[in-house]
Coordinates of C-alpha atoms and ligand atoms in Angstrom, one line a residue:
M1040 CA -34.5 10.1 26.2
H1041 CA -31.1 11.7 26.1
Q1042 CA -31.8 13.8 29.1
K1043 CA -33.2 10.9 31.1
L1044 CA -30.0 9.0 30.4
E1045 CA -27.8 12.0 31.3
D1046 CA -29.6 12.4 34.6
K1047 CA -28.6 8.8 35.6
F1048 CA -24.9 9.8 35.7
N1049 CA -22.6 12.5 37.2
V1050 CA -22.1 14.5 34.0
I1051 CA -19.8 17.4 34.3
H1052 CA -19.9 20.2 31.7
P1053 CA -16.9 22.5 31.0
T1054 CA -18.6 25.4 32.8
N1055 CA -19.0 23.4 36.0
K1056 CA -16.5 24.4 38.7
N1057 CA -15.5 20.7 39.1
A1058 CA -14.5 20.4 35.5
T1059 CA -10.8 19.5 35.4
Y1060 CA -10.1 17.8 32.1
S1061 CA -11.2 20.2 29.4
S1062 CA -8.3 22.7 30.0
I1063 CA -5.7 19.9 29.6
M1064 CA -7.1 18.1 26.6
N1065 CA -5.4 20.3 24.1
Y1066 CA -2.8 18.3 22.3
S1067 CA -1.3 20.6 19.7
D1068 CA 1.5 21.9 21.9
D1069 CA 2.6 18.3 22.6
L1070 CA 3.6 17.9 19.0
K1071 CA 6.6 20.0 19.6
K1072 CA 7.7 17.9 22.6
P1073 CA 10.4 15.2 22.5
L1074 CA 9.1 11.8 21.1
Q1075 CA 5.7 13.3 20.2
R1076 CA 7.4 15.5 17.5
W1077 CA 8.6 12.4 15.6
Y1078 CA 5.3 12.2 13.8
R1079 CA 2.3 14.5 13.8
Y1080 CA -0.3 11.9 14.9
K1081 CA -3.5 13.9 14.4
E1082 CA -5.7 12.0 16.8
G1083 CA -3.2 11.6 19.6
F1084 CA -4.1 12.9 23.1
S1085 CA -2.5 15.0 25.6
I1086 CA 0.2 13.9 28.0
E1087 CA -1.3 16.1 30.7
L1088 CA -4.7 14.3 30.5
V1089 CA -3.1 10.9 30.9
K1090 CA -1.0 12.2 33.9
Q1091 CA -4.1 13.6 35.5
L1092 CA -6.2 10.5 35.0
I1093 CA -3.5 8.3 36.5
E1094 CA -3.1 10.7 39.5
D1095 CA -6.9 10.8 40.0
Y1096 CA -7.7 7.2 39.7
N1097 CA -4.7 4.8 40.0
K1098 CA -4.7 3.1 43.4
N1099 CA -1.8 0.6 42.8
P1100 CA 1.7 2.1 43.0
N1101 CA 3.1 -1.0 41.3
G1102 CA 0.3 -1.1 38.8
V1103 CA 0.2 -1.6 35.0
I1104 CA -1.5 0.8 32.6
L1105 CA -3.1 -0.5 29.4
D1106 CA -4.1 1.4 26.3
P1107 CA -6.1 -0.9 23.9
F1108 CA -5.9 1.8 21.1
L1109 CA -2.3 2.8 21.3
G1110 CA -2.0 5.1 18.2
S1111 CA 1.1 7.1 18.7
G1112 CA 1.8 5.7 22.2
T1113 CA 0.9 8.7 24.4
T1114 CA -0.7 6.7 27.3
V1115 CA 2.2 4.1 27.4
I1116 CA 4.9 6.8 27.3
T1117 CA 3.3 8.9 30.0
A1118 CA 2.5 5.9 32.2
N1119 CA 6.2 4.8 31.9
K1120 CA 7.4 8.3 32.8
L1121 CA 5.3 8.1 36.0
G1122 CA 6.9 4.7 36.8
F1123 CA 4.2 2.3 35.6
K1124 CA 4.6 -0.5 33.1
G1125 CA 2.6 0.1 29.9
I1126 CA 0.8 -2.3 27.7
G1127 CA -0.7 -1.4 24.3
F1128 CA -2.6 -2.7 21.3
E1129 CA -2.6 -1.1 17.9
V1130 CA -4.1 -2.7 14.8
N1131 CA -2.6 -0.3 12.2
P1132 CA 1.0 -1.5 11.4
F1133 CA 2.2 2.0 10.6
S1134 CA 1.0 3.4 14.0
Y1135 CA 2.3 0.3 15.7
F1136 CA 5.7 0.8 14.1
L1137 CA 5.7 4.5 15.1
S1138 CA 5.0 3.6 18.8
K1139 CA 7.5 0.7 18.7
C1140 CA 10.3 3.1 17.6
K1141 CA 9.3 5.7 20.2
L1142 CA 9.1 3.3 23.1
R1143 CA 12.5 1.8 22.8
N1144 CA 15.8 2.2 24.6
Y1145 CA 18.6 2.8 22.1
E1146 CA 22.2 1.7 22.7
E1147 CA 24.9 4.3 22.3
D1148 CA 26.4 2.5 19.3
C1149 CA 23.0 2.4 17.6
I1150 CA 22.6 6.2 18.1
K1151 CA 26.0 6.8 16.5
E1152 CA 25.2 4.5 13.6
F1153 CA 21.9 6.4 13.1
H1154 CA 23.6 9.8 13.1
K1155 CA 26.2 8.6 10.6
S1156 CA 23.7 7.0 8.4
F1157 CA 21.3 9.9 8.0
N1158 CA 24.0 12.3 7.3
E1159 CA 25.5 10.1 4.7
I1160 CA 22.3 8.9 3.0
T1161 CA 20.7 12.3 2.7
K1162 CA 23.9 13.8 1.2
K1163 CA 24.4 10.9 -1.2
A1164 CA 20.8 11.1 -2.4
M1165 CA 21.3 14.8 -3.2
E1166 CA 24.2 13.9 -5.4
R1167 CA 22.7 10.9 -7.2
V1168 CA 18.9 10.8 -7.7
D1169 CA 17.4 7.9 -9.6
K1170 CA 14.0 6.6 -10.6
Y1171 CA 12.5 3.8 -8.4
P1172 CA 9.2 2.0 -8.6
L1173 CA 6.3 3.4 -6.6
P1174 CA 3.8 1.5 -4.5
K1175 CA 0.7 0.0 -6.2
L1176 CA -1.5 2.7 -4.6
S1177 CA -3.7 4.3 -7.3
I1178 CA -2.6 7.9 -6.5
S1179 CA 1.1 7.0 -6.1
E1180 CA 2.2 9.1 -9.1
K1181 CA 0.4 12.2 -7.9
V1182 CA 1.7 12.1 -4.4
F1183 CA 4.9 14.1 -4.9
D1184 CA 6.3 16.6 -7.3
D1185 CA 8.8 14.9 -9.7
E1186 CA 12.0 16.1 -8.2
V1187 CA 10.9 15.4 -4.6
E1188 CA 9.6 12.0 -5.6
D1189 CA 13.0 11.0 -7.1
F1190 CA 14.9 12.3 -4.1
F1191 CA 12.5 10.7 -1.7
M1192 CA 12.5 7.2 -3.3
T1193 CA 16.3 7.4 -3.7
V1194 CA 16.7 7.9 0.1
K1195 CA 14.6 4.8 0.6
Q1196 CA 16.7 2.7 -1.7
F1197 CA 19.8 3.7 0.2
I1198 CA 18.2 2.9 3.5
E1199 CA 17.2 -0.5 2.2
K1200 CA 20.6 -1.3 0.8
A1201 CA 22.7 -0.1 3.7
E1202 CA 24.2 -2.7 6.0
Y1203 CA 23.4 -1.8 9.5
K1204 CA 24.8 -3.4 12.7
F1205 CA 21.5 -2.6 14.4
V1206 CA 18.1 -3.3 13.0
E1207 CA 16.8 -0.4 15.1
T1208 CA 19.0 2.0 13.1
Q1209 CA 17.3 0.9 9.9
E1210 CA 13.9 1.3 11.5
L1211 CA 14.6 4.8 12.7
M1212 CA 15.9 5.7 9.2
L1213 CA 12.6 4.4 7.8
L1214 CA 10.5 6.2 10.4
G1215 CA 12.2 9.6 9.8
W1216 CA 11.6 9.1 6.1
L1217 CA 7.9 8.2 6.6
S1218 CA 7.4 11.1 8.9
S1219 CA 8.3 13.4 6.0
I1220 CA 5.6 12.2 3.7
E1221 CA 2.9 14.6 4.6
E1222 CA 5.0 17.7 4.6
L1223 CA 6.4 16.9 1.2
S1224 CA 3.4 15.5 -0.5
N1225 CA 0.6 17.1 -2.5
Y1226 CA -2.0 15.6 -0.2
R1227 CA -2.9 16.5 3.4
K1228 CA -4.9 14.7 6.0
A1229 CA -8.3 16.4 6.2
G1230 CA -11.6 15.2 7.7
N1231 CA -12.2 11.7 6.7
G1232 CA -9.3 11.1 4.3
L1233 CA -6.7 12.8 2.1
K1234 CA -7.3 16.0 0.2
K1235 CA -5.2 17.4 -2.6
R1236 CA -3.5 20.6 -1.5
K1237 CA -4.9 23.7 -3.2
Y1238 CA -2.8 26.8 -3.7
V1239 CA -3.4 30.0 -5.5
K1240 CA 0.0 29.6 -7.0
P1241 CA 1.1 26.0 -7.5
R1242 CA 3.6 24.8 -4.8
I1243 CA 6.6 23.2 -6.5
L1244 CA 9.0 21.5 -4.2
S1245 CA 12.6 20.7 -5.0
K1246 CA 15.0 18.1 -3.8
E1247 CA 16.5 20.8 -1.5
D1248 CA 13.1 20.9 0.3
G1249 CA 13.2 17.2 0.6
F1250 CA 16.7 17.3 2.1
S1251 CA 15.6 19.9 4.6
V1252 CA 12.4 18.2 5.7
I1253 CA 13.9 14.7 6.0
G1254 CA 17.1 16.1 7.6
N1255 CA 15.0 18.0 10.2
N1256 CA 13.0 14.9 11.2
Y1257 CA 16.2 12.9 11.5
Q1258 CA 17.8 15.6 13.7
N1259 CA 14.8 15.7 16.0
I1260 CA 14.8 11.9 16.4
Y1261 CA 18.6 12.0 17.0
E1262 CA 18.3 14.7 19.7
D1263 CA 15.5 12.9 21.5
I1264 CA 17.2 9.5 21.6
T1265 CA 20.5 11.1 22.7
N1266 CA 18.9 13.1 25.5
N1267 CA 16.6 10.3 26.7
H1268 CA 18.1 8.3 29.5
F1269 CA 14.8 6.7 30.3
D1270 CA 14.2 2.9 30.6
F1271 CA 11.0 1.9 28.9
N1272 CA 9.1 -1.0 30.4
I1273 CA 6.5 -1.9 27.9
E1274 CA 4.6 -4.7 26.1
I1275 CA 3.0 -3.7 22.8
Y1276 CA 1.1 -5.8 20.3
N1277 CA 0.3 -5.2 16.6
D1278 CA -3.1 -6.8 17.0
S1279 CA -6.7 -5.9 17.5
S1280 CA -7.6 -5.1 21.2
L1281 CA -10.7 -7.2 20.7
N1282 CA -8.2 -10.1 21.2
M1283 CA -6.7 -8.7 24.4
E1284 CA -7.9 -11.6 26.5
S1285 CA -5.3 -13.9 24.8
Y1286 CA -2.5 -11.7 25.9
I1287 CA -3.4 -10.3 29.3
S1288 CA -4.4 -12.3 32.4
E1289 CA -7.5 -11.5 34.4
G1290 CA -7.1 -8.9 37.2
S1291 CA -3.6 -7.9 36.2
I1292 CA -4.1 -4.3 35.1
S1293 CA -4.5 -1.3 37.5
G1294 CA -5.7 1.2 34.9
I1295 CA -6.9 1.5 31.3
I1296 CA -6.8 4.8 29.4
F1297 CA -7.9 5.0 25.8
S1298 CA -9.5 6.9 23.0
P1299 CA -11.1 4.5 20.5
P1300 CA -12.1 5.5 17.0
Y1301 CA -15.4 7.4 17.2
A1302 CA -18.5 6.2 15.3
N1303 CA -18.0 8.9 12.7
C1304 CA -17.1 6.9 9.6
F1305 CA -13.4 7.8 10.1
D1306 CA -11.2 5.0 8.7
Y1307 CA -7.7 5.2 10.0
T1308 CA -6.3 3.0 7.2
E1309 CA -7.6 5.7 4.7
I1310 CA -6.1 8.6 6.6
Y1311 CA -2.7 6.8 7.0
K1312 CA -2.7 5.2 3.5
L1313 CA 0.4 7.1 2.2
E1314 CA 2.4 5.9 5.2
L1315 CA 1.0 2.4 4.9
W1316 CA 1.8 2.0 1.2
F1317 CA 5.1 3.9 1.0
G1318 CA 6.3 2.1 4.1
E1319 CA 5.3 -1.2 2.5
F1320 CA 3.1 -2.2 5.4
V1321 CA 0.5 -2.9 2.7
N1322 CA 1.6 -4.0 -0.8
E1323 CA -1.7 -5.0 -2.4
Y1324 CA -5.3 -3.7 -2.1
S1325 CA -6.2 -7.1 -0.5
D1326 CA -3.8 -6.2 2.4
L1327 CA -5.6 -3.0 3.0
K1328 CA -9.0 -4.7 2.9
N1329 CA -7.8 -7.3 5.5
L1330 CA -6.6 -4.5 7.7
R1331 CA -9.9 -2.6 7.5
E1332 CA -11.7 -5.8 8.4
V1333 CA -9.9 -6.2 11.7
S1334 CA -10.1 -2.6 12.8
L1335 CA -13.0 -1.3 15.0
R1336 CA -16.2 -0.9 12.9
S1337 CA -16.2 2.9 13.1
H1338 CA -16.4 3.2 9.4
L1339 CA -18.1 1.8 6.3
N1340 CA -15.1 0.0 4.8
G1341 CA -15.0 -2.8 7.4
N1342 CA -16.7 -6.2 7.7
L1343 CA -20.4 -5.2 8.2
V1344 CA -21.8 -8.6 8.9
I1345 CA -23.7 -8.6 12.1
P1346 CA -23.0 -11.7 14.3
E1347 CA -25.9 -13.5 15.8
D1348 CA -24.7 -12.8 19.3
A1349 CA -24.4 -9.0 18.8
V1350 CA -25.1 -7.1 22.0
V1351 CA -27.7 -4.2 21.6
T1352 CA -28.8 -2.3 24.7
D1353 CA -32.3 -0.9 25.0
T1354 CA -31.1 2.6 24.5
L1355 CA -29.2 1.7 21.3
E1356 CA -32.2 -0.3 20.1
L1357 CA -34.5 2.7 20.5
L1358 CA -32.1 5.1 18.7
L1359 CA -31.6 2.6 15.9
K1360 CA -35.4 2.3 15.5
E1361 CA -35.7 6.0 15.2
L1362 CA -32.9 6.0 12.6
E1363 CA -34.9 3.6 10.4
T1364 CA -37.4 6.5 9.7
K1365 CA -34.6 8.9 8.5
E1366 CA -33.0 9.4 5.2
L1367 CA -29.3 8.7 5.5
W1368 CA -26.4 9.4 3.1
D1369 CA -25.5 5.7 3.2
K1370 CA -27.9 2.9 4.0
R1371 CA -25.2 0.8 5.8
I1372 CA -24.9 3.4 8.6
P1373 CA -27.3 1.6 11.0
K1374 CA -25.4 -1.6 10.6
M1375 CA -22.1 0.2 11.2
L1376 CA -23.5 1.7 14.4
K1377 CA -24.7 -1.6 15.6
L1378 CA -21.3 -3.2 15.0
Y1379 CA -19.4 -0.2 16.4
F1380 CA -21.3 -0.5 19.7
N1381 CA -21.0 -4.3 19.7
D1382 CA -17.2 -3.9 19.4
M1383 CA -17.1 -1.2 22.1
F1384 CA -19.2 -3.4 24.5
R1385 CA -16.7 -6.2 23.9
I1386 CA -13.8 -3.9 24.7
I1387 CA -15.6 -2.9 28.0
D1388 CA -16.2 -6.5 28.9
N1389 CA -12.6 -7.3 28.4
A1390 CA -11.5 -4.2 30.3
Y1391 CA -13.6 -5.4 33.2
K1392 CA -12.0 -8.8 33.2
V1393 CA -8.4 -7.7 33.0
L1394 CA -8.7 -5.0 35.6
E1395 CA -7.9 -5.7 39.2
N1396 CA -10.4 -4.7 41.9
E1397 CA -10.4 -0.9 42.4
G1398 CA -8.9 -0.6 38.9
F1399 CA -10.1 2.2 36.6
C1400 CA -11.0 2.6 33.0
S1401 CA -11.1 6.1 31.3
I1402 CA -12.5 6.4 27.8
V1403 CA -12.1 9.6 25.8
V1404 CA -14.8 9.4 23.2
G1405 CA -16.8 11.6 20.8
N1406 CA -20.6 11.3 20.1
S1407 CA -22.0 11.4 16.6
A1408 CA -25.2 12.2 14.7
Y1409 CA -26.9 10.7 11.7
G1410 CA -30.2 11.8 10.1
G1411 CA -30.5 14.4 12.9
I1412 CA -30.3 11.8 15.7
V1413 CA -27.6 12.2 18.2
F1414 CA -25.9 8.9 19.3
P1415 CA -24.6 9.8 22.8
T1416 CA -21.7 7.3 22.7
D1417 CA -20.4 8.6 26.1
L1418 CA -23.7 7.8 27.9
I1419 CA -24.4 4.6 25.9
L1420 CA -21.0 3.2 27.0
A1421 CA -21.5 4.4 30.6
E1422 CA -24.8 2.7 30.8
Y1423 CA -23.4 -0.6 29.4
A1424 CA -20.4 -0.4 31.7
E1425 CA -22.7 0.0 34.7
S1426 CA -24.8 -3.0 33.6
I1427 CA -21.8 -5.3 33.7
G1428 CA -20.6 -4.1 37.1
F1429 CA -18.5 -1.0 36.7
T1430 CA -19.2 2.1 38.8
V1431 CA -19.6 5.2 36.6
D1432 CA -17.6 7.8 38.6
K1433 CA -18.3 10.6 36.1
V1434 CA -18.7 11.6 32.5
E1435 CA -16.8 14.8 32.0
V1436 CA -17.5 16.8 28.9
D1437 CA -14.4 18.1 27.3
R1438 CA -15.8 20.1 24.3
Y1439 CA -18.8 20.4 22.1
I1440 CA -18.5 19.3 18.5
I1441 CA -19.2 21.9 15.9
T1442 CA -21.4 20.5 13.1
S1443 CA -22.3 21.6 9.6
S1444 CA -25.2 24.2 9.5
Q1445 CA -27.6 21.5 8.1
Q1446 CA -26.6 19.1 10.9
Y1447 CA -26.9 21.9 13.4
E1448 CA -30.5 22.6 12.3
M1449 CA -31.4 18.9 12.6
T1450 CA -29.9 18.3 16.0
K1451 CA -30.4 21.6 17.7
N1452 CA -32.7 20.2 20.4
N1453 CA -30.0 17.8 21.4
K1454 CA -27.0 19.9 20.7
K1455 CA -25.4 19.6 24.1
F1456 CA -25.1 15.9 23.5
L1457 CA -22.9 16.5 20.5
R1458 CA -19.6 16.5 22.4
E1459 CA -16.4 14.7 23.3
S1460 CA -16.2 13.4 26.9
V1461 CA -14.1 11.4 29.3
V1462 CA -16.1 8.4 30.7
C1463 CA -14.5 7.5 34.1
L1464 CA -15.3 4.0 35.3
I1465 CA -14.1 2.1 38.4
K1466 CA -14.2 -1.7 39.0
K1467 CA -15.5 -1.9 42.6
Ligands
SAM2023 C1 -8.0 7.9 18.5 S1 -6.7 6.9 18.0 C2 -5.8 6.7 19.4 C3 -4.8 7.8 19.6 C4 -3.9 7.6 20.9 N1 -4.6 7.9 22.1 C5 -2.7 8.6 20.8 O1 -2.4 9.3 21.8 O2 -2.0 8.6 19.8 C6 -7.5 5.4 17.8 C7 -6.5 4.3 17.3 O3 -7.2 3.0 17.4 C8 -6.6 2.2 16.4 N2 -7.5 1.0 16.2 C9 -8.6 0.9 15.5 N3 -9.2 -0.3 15.6 C10 -8.4 -1.0 16.5 C11 -8.5 -2.3 17.1 N4 -9.5 -3.1 16.8 N5 -7.5 -2.7 18.0 C12 -6.5 -1.8 18.3 N6 -6.4 -0.6 17.7 C13 -7.3 -0.2 16.9 C14 -6.5 3.1 15.2 O4 -5.6 2.6 14.2 C15 -6.0 4.4 15.9 O5 -4.6 4.5 15.9

């Protein structure tokens, strides 16, 4: 069945001479670039890819580019640099905050105020460290070594108490502080959540380390906003893109570029929970629950109630039927998959509505496997998009996904479908 579906579309594998995207998908170098270095957003994508997609597909020189899954803002930043207005949606308040701070024009006096503030506050915190209450997150007390924790929380107190002329200064101060969490903490982002760091010898950090990490982040932000003489033209919303229709009028967008969460049980509110709690974007577990319920159903922590009008395509129905016969590590997985695709189909419906004629939509997405069955998300989405009127220009495979040895054995007949691809759609 997978091959039959594949044969319906122009699928380009990395070995094909027409493959253009796989060589520009690598994102790690971008994390050293201005703006992108403010925060190591793990799932961000490459500036080059966004540029290439706009060059290949955008027909309207005065067009507007939309990213319904903004993350750290790569699409909107790149679109702006190429002269296009950018619109974005992001449901996670921390990621939204990060993008908001990156995509802003700062006045000279604000930049000066920021420079003065970070020099003063980090020095003051070195001299006078106090104890401050931690967030209600269950692991709060284990996040930092004692000395770093006191230094870190003291910096935050100073930021909160300082009187700023510009609210933007305080936000930049908070962002530089939040960006230091991962480097200073005893946890790292790994796979589907946070993992305690393991060292042969215990790693003990001091307040001097805190001073250097935070200071370095502030310095990078300072240099980037000082050297940026760019005028951002953006509209971004801290809301689910499933609501995009209420914000964007029909036929007003020339291109859509995005990478949604993949159907791999990856919960972004779990991955970013230190930033969410320490940054006070969530203060109670009920806040976290609410956030999980409005994010795309790519994980098991969301609202897994299937609506009566859920859309299930024939391909999806067949795969879900096959899944019923398999033993799964969580019995809610079939429900999650049904809801994931329902959410993605709604995004594609909305994308079609807001696009102008000849507009394009490029989706970077990874496939997944459960119980040995590969769910070819790229082809399922392409098939659905075609059924509502899109032309599928191509599905270009970017890379193959490496699986565990057990998963490899179970999926080896379909292993070429375990991959990440760019699905390129045109509204004709
Ligand atoms: C793969 S990341 C996007 C990364 C982005 N391309 C970048 O360069 O940083 C997917 C993002 O979708 C966000 N998200 C999940 N559900 C959403 C929803 N319903 N509406 C808007 N954003 C959502 C997640 O918080 C995450 O930041």
